[in-house]
Every structure is written in structure tokens, then in C-alpha cells.
Short mmCIF file of C-alpha atoms in Angstrom, two decimals:
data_model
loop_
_atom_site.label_atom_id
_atom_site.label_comp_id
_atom_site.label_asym_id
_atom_site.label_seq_id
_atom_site.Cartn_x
_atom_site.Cartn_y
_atom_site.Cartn_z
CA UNK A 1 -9.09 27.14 -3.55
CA UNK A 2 -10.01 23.57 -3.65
CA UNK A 3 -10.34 21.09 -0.91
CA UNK A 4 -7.13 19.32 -1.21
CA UNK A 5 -5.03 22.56 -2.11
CA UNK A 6 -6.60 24.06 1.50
CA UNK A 7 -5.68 20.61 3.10
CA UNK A 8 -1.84 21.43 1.95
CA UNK A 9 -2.17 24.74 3.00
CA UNK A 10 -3.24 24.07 6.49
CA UNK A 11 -0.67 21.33 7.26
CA UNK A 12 2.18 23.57 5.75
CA UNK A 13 0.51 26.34 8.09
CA UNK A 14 0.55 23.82 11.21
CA UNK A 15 4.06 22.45 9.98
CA UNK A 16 5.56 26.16 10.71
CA UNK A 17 3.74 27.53 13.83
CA UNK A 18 2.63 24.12 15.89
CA UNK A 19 -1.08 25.12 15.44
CA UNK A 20 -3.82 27.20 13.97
CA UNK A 21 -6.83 28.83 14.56
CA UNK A 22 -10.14 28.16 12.80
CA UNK A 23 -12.00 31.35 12.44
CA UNK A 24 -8.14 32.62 11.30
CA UNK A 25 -8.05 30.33 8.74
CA UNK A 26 -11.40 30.58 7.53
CA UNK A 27 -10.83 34.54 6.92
CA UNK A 28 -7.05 33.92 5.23
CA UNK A 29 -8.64 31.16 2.99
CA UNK A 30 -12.17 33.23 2.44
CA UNK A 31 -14.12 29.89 3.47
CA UNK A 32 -16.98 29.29 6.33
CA UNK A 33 -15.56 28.31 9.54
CA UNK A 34 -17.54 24.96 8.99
CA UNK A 35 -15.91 24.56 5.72
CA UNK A 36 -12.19 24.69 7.62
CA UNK A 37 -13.84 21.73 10.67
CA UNK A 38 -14.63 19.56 8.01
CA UNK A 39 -10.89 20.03 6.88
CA UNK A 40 -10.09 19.35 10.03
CA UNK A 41 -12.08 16.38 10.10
CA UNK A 42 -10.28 14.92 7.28
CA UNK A 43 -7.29 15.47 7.96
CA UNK A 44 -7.64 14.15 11.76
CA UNK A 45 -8.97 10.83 10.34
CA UNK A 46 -5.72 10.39 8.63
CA UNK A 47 -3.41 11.06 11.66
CA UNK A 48 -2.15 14.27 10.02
CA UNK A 49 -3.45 16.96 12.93
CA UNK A 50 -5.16 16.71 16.40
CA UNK A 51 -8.08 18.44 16.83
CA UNK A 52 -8.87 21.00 19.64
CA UNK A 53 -10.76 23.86 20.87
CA UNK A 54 -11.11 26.25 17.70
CA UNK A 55 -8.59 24.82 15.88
CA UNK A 56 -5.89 22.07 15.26
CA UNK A 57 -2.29 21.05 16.50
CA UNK A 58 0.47 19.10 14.91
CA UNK A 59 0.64 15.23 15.97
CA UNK A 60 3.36 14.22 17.50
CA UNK A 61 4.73 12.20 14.22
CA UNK A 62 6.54 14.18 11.91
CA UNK A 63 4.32 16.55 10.14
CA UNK A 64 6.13 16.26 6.54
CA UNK A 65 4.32 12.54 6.52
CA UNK A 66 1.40 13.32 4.49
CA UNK A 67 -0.93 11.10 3.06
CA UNK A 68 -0.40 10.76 -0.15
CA UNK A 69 -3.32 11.84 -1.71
CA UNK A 70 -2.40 15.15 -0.48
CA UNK A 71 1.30 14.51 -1.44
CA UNK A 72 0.28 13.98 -5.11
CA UNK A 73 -1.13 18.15 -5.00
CA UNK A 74 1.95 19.35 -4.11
CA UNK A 75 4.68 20.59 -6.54
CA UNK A 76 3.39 18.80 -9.55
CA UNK A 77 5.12 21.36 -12.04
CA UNK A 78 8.52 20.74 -10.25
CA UNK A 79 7.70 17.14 -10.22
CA UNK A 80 6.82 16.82 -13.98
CA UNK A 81 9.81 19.00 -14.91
CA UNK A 82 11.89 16.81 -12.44
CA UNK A 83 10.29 13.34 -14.37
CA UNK A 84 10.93 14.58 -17.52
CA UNK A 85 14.70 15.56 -17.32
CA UNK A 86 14.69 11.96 -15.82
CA UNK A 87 13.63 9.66 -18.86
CA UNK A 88 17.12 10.76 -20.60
CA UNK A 89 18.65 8.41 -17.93
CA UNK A 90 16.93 5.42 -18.61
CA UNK A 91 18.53 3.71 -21.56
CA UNK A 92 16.67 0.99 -23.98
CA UNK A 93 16.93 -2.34 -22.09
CA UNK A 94 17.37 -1.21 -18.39
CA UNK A 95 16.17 -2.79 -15.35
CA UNK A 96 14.35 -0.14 -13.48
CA UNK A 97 13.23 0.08 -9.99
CA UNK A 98 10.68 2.26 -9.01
CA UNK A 99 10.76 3.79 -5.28
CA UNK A 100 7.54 5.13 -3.20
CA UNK A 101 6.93 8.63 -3.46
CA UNK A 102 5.31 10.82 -5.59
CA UNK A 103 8.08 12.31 -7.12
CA UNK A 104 9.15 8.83 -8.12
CA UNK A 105 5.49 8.06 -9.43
CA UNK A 106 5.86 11.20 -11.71
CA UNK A 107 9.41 9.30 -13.13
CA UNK A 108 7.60 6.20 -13.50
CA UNK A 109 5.03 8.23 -15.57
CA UNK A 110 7.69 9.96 -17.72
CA UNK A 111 9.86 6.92 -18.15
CA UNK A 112 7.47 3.69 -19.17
CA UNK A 113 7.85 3.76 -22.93
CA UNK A 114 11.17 3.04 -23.08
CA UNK A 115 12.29 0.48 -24.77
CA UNK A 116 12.60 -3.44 -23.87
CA UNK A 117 12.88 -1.97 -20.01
CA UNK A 118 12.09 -4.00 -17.01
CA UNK A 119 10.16 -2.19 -14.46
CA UNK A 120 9.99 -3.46 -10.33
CA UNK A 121 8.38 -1.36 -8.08
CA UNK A 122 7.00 -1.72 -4.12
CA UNK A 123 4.53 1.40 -4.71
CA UNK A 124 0.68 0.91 -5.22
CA UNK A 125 0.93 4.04 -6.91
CA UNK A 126 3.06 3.42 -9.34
CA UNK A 127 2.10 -0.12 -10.18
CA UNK A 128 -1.65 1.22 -10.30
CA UNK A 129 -0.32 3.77 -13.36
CA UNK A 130 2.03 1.50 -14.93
CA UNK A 131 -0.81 -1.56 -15.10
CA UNK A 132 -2.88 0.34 -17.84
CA UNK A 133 0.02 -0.62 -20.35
CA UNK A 134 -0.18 -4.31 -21.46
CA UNK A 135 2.64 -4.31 -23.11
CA UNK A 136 4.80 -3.31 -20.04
CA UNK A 137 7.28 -5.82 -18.32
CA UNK A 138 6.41 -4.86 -15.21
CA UNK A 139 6.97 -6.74 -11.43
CA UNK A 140 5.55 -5.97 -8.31
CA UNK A 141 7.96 -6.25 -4.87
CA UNK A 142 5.89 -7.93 -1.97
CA UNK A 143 5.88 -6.79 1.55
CA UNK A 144 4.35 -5.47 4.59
CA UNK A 145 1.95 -2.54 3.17
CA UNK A 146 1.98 1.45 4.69
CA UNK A 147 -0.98 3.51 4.45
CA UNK A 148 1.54 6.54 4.53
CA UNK A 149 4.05 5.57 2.06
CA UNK A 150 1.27 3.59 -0.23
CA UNK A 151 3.93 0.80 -0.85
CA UNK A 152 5.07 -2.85 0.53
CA UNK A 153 8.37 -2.38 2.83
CA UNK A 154 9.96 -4.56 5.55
CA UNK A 155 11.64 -7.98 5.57
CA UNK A 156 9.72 -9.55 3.10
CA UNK A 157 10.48 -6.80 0.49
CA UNK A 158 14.26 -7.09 1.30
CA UNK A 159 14.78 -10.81 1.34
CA UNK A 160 12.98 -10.25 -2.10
CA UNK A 161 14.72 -7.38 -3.64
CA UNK A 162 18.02 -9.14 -2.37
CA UNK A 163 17.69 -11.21 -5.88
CA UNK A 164 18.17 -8.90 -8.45
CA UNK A 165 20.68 -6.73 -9.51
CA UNK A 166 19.06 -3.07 -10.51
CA UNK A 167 20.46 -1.24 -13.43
CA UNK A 168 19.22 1.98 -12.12
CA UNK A 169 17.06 2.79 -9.12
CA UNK A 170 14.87 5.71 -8.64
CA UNK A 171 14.05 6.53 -4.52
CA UNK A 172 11.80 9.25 -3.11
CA UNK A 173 12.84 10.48 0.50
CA UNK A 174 11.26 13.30 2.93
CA UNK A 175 14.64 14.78 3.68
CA UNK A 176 18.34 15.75 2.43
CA UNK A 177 20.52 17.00 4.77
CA UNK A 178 24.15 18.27 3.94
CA UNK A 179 25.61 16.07 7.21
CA UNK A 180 22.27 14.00 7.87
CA UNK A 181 22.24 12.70 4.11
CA UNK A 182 18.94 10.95 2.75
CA UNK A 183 16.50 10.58 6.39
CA UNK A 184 12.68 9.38 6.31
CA UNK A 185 10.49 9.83 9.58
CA UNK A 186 9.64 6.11 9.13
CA UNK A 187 12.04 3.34 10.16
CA UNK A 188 10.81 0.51 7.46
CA UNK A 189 10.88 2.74 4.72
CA UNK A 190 14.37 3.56 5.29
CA UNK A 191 15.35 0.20 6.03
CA UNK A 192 14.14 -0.76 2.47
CA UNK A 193 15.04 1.81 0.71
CA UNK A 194 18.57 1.52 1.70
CA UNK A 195 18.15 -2.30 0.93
CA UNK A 196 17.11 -1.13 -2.99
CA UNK A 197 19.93 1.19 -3.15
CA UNK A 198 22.59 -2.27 -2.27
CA UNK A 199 21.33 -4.20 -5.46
CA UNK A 200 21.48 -0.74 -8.39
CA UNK A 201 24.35 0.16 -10.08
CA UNK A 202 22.99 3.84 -10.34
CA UNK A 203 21.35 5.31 -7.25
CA UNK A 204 19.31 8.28 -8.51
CA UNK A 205 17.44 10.55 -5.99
CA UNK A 206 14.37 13.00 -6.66
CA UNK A 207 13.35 15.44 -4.47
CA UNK A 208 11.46 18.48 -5.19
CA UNK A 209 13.03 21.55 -3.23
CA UNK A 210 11.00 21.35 -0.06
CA UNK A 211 12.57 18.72 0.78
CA UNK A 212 15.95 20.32 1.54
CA UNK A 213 17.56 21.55 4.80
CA UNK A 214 14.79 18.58 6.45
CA UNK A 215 16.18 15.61 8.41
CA UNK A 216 13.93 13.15 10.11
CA UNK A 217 15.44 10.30 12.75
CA UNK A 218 16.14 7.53 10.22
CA UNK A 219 18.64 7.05 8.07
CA UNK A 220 19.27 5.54 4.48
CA UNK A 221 22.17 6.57 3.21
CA UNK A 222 24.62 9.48 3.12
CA UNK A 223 24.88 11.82 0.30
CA UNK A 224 28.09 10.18 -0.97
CA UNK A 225 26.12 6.83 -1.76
CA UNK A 226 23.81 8.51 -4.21
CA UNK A 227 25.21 9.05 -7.90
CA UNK A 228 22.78 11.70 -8.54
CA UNK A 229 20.17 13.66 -6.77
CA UNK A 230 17.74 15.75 -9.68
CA UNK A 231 15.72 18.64 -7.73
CA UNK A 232 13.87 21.60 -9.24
CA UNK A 233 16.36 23.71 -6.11
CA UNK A 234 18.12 26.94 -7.74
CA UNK A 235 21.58 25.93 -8.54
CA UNK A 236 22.38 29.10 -6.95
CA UNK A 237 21.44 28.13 -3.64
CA UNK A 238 23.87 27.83 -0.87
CA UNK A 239 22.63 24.40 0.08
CA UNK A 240 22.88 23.08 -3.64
CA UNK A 241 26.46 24.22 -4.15
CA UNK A 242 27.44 22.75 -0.87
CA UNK A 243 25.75 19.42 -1.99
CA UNK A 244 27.24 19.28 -5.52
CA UNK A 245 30.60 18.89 -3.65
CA UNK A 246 29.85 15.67 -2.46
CA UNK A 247 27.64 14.59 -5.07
CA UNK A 248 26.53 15.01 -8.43
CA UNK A 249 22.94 17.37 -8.36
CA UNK A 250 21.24 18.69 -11.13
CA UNK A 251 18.50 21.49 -10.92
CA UNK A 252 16.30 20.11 -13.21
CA UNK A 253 14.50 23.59 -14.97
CA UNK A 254 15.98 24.47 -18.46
CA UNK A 255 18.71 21.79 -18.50
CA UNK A 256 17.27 19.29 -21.05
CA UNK A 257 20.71 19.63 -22.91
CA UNK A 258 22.50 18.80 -20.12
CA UNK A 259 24.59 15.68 -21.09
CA UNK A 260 24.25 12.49 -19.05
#
């Protein structure tokens, strides 16, 4: 298993029982105890875990706030399936506004090359893989930058985005709640993206399904504000049909004739 693939694995093991064990961890994984502490190590540096005597707690922030380099490792087949079924909503001449996330850096990936678009964005990440393509109209949001969300938020980026008027908005979040709606664990990052979602004329959420049944103290919008959420969640599931009654959802896997 590879280093950042174990990092995952240990936070999601953390996430669920409050702490783990080192020599534990090293046997489950088949990895030297000192090959776990330097895991540790890393992922202490980043605020992620605390360390302690043979082994590591949760901190007291909300564990689903992962750095993103960690993020990125996750779910990339349900992200790239989620991306794709994505660039048949972006239509030839759109202003498009790219959210943080990772999810939303997969979109931004998928959706680029079409035509005579104008792409914003307040995520590094996605500005770093759009700015390869000279030929992309592309504009960066200023603001106060997050380490954790790897993007410019606050008052600056809302007094900014207050001047446009988004054809169709793209927003990454860490939790959807049926009652609780669209939460983050991070008060700036909600307040801006619920500031991006005033100024679109089509809200679009993406969300891979671990993100589901989560809801974290802040708010930025309820489920009824969003015009569609796309998710790689079984259609089937209990939580998906109860959603799809508020809003429109689409389970992205095998629905590329789906009309928009």
C-alpha cells in the first residue's frame, strides 16, 4: 500500500473509533511499526491527528478536514466518473466558476475545452491545472488563503465575486445532510461558498458518496437552493431517494444518456 493510501486509511480508521494503536496498525497494514510513526509524523505536522503513547488520537477539529494532498487519493474513480457526466452541463460560451475541492478540481479537469467558456476560480488547485492551457480565459478570485481548503475565501473574495453574474457554479462541500443541507467544518469557506452560490444561475453540487449522512457546524445553504447535486451514491439508497424529493440528484455511474 503506498504512503498516502496508508495516510487515508489511518485517518478513516481514527475518523470511526477516536484512536488507534501502532503495533495494530502496523500488523493490519503489514508495515514496520516505524513505518506507521513516521505516518504519524506526517500526518501530526498537518493538524490531522495528535500523537500519543503507541499510537494516535483524533484532533479536536473535525476529522473529515483533510489536507488535500491526501484528499486528491481518495475516490478518484467516483470523482472522474462524477467530472465526466459533468462536462454535458457546461454549454459553449458559459461563465464557469470553479469551487475548492477536489471533486470540483476533477470538473475543472473534465470541463476546460469547452468552447469560448470563461473560467473563475478561488482554488490553487484548480487554477494550477487550468494554467497549462494558454488558450484558456481563465480568472483567479483573490482572498484570504487556507492551507486546508487550498483556495482564497473571506471578505475579500466576496466583495469580489459580488461583481459577476455566474452562468453555472460548481461547489465542493464536506457534508449533505437531508435537514442540515450543504455544512463545511470551516466557517469562511461556507461563508464564501454561499456568497458564489448568490451570483450563478445554476448551483451544481459534487460530492462523492462519503460525503452523505455528514453535517459539520456551518452552514451554506439548504438542499432546496441547489439545482443539482451529481454523486457516484446508489440511486437506490434510502438517503438518495429522500434527497431527490427536494432536489434534483443524479448518481452519476452509467447515466451518460441521461438528458440535461
Amino acid at each position: 500500500m503506498k504512503q498516502t493510501k496508508r495516510q487515508i486509511y489511518i485517518l478513516e480508521t481514527i475518523k470511526v473509533n477516536g484512536e488507534v494503536n501502532t503495533q495494530d496498525l502496523a500488523r493490519k497494514l503489514n508495515v514496520s511499526t516505524m513505518t506507521i510513526n513516521r505516518d504519524f509524523k506526517a500526518l501530526a505536522s498537518t493538524g490531522a491527528i495528535q500523537l500519543i503513547y503507541g499510537g494516535a488520537i483524533t484532533c479536536e477539529r473535525n476529522a473529515s478536514e483533510y489536507p488535500m494532498s491526501l484528499k486528491e487519493e481518495a475516490n478518484p474513480d467516483a470523482k472522474k466518473c462524477i467530472a465526466g457526466w459533468c462536462k454535458q452541463l457546461v454549454k459553449p460560451g458559459s461563465s464557469v466558476f470553479i469551487e475548492t475541492g477536489t471533486t470540483t478540481l476533477a470538473v475543472a479537469k473534465e470541463i476546460f475545452r469547452t468552447e469560448n467558456c470563461t473560467f473563475y476560480t478561488n482554488s490553487l488547485l484548480a487554477m494550477n491545472a487550468l494554467s497549462k492551457y494558454e488558450s484558456i480565459d481563465l480568472h483567479v478570485i483573490p482572498g484570504k488563503y487556507r492551507s486546508l481548503s487550498q483556495g482564497f475565501l473571506g471578505l475579500q473574495a466576496v466583495d469580489y465575486i459580488k461583481q459577476f453574474n455566474f452562468d453555472i457554479v460548481f461547489i465542493g462541500t464536506e457534508g449533505i445532510d437531508l435537514n442540515s443541507g450543504i455544512t463545511l467544518p470551516n466557517e469562511e469557506d461556507a461563508y464564501t461558498k454561499k456568497a458564489i452560490m448568490r451570483q450563478a444561475q445554476q448551483v451544481i453540487v459534487v460530492a462523492d458518496q462519503t460525503k452523505f449522512g455528514l453535517t459539520h457546524l456551518h452552514k451554506a445553504s439548504d438542499l432546496n437552493d441547489v439545482d443539482l447535486i451529481v454523486t457516484d451514491l446508489d440511486e437506490n439508497a434510502p438517503l438518495f431517494r429522500a434527497i431527490s424529493n427536494i432536489t434534483r440528484i443524479i448518481s452519476a455511474p452509467g447515466l451518460s444518456n441521461f438528458p440535461v
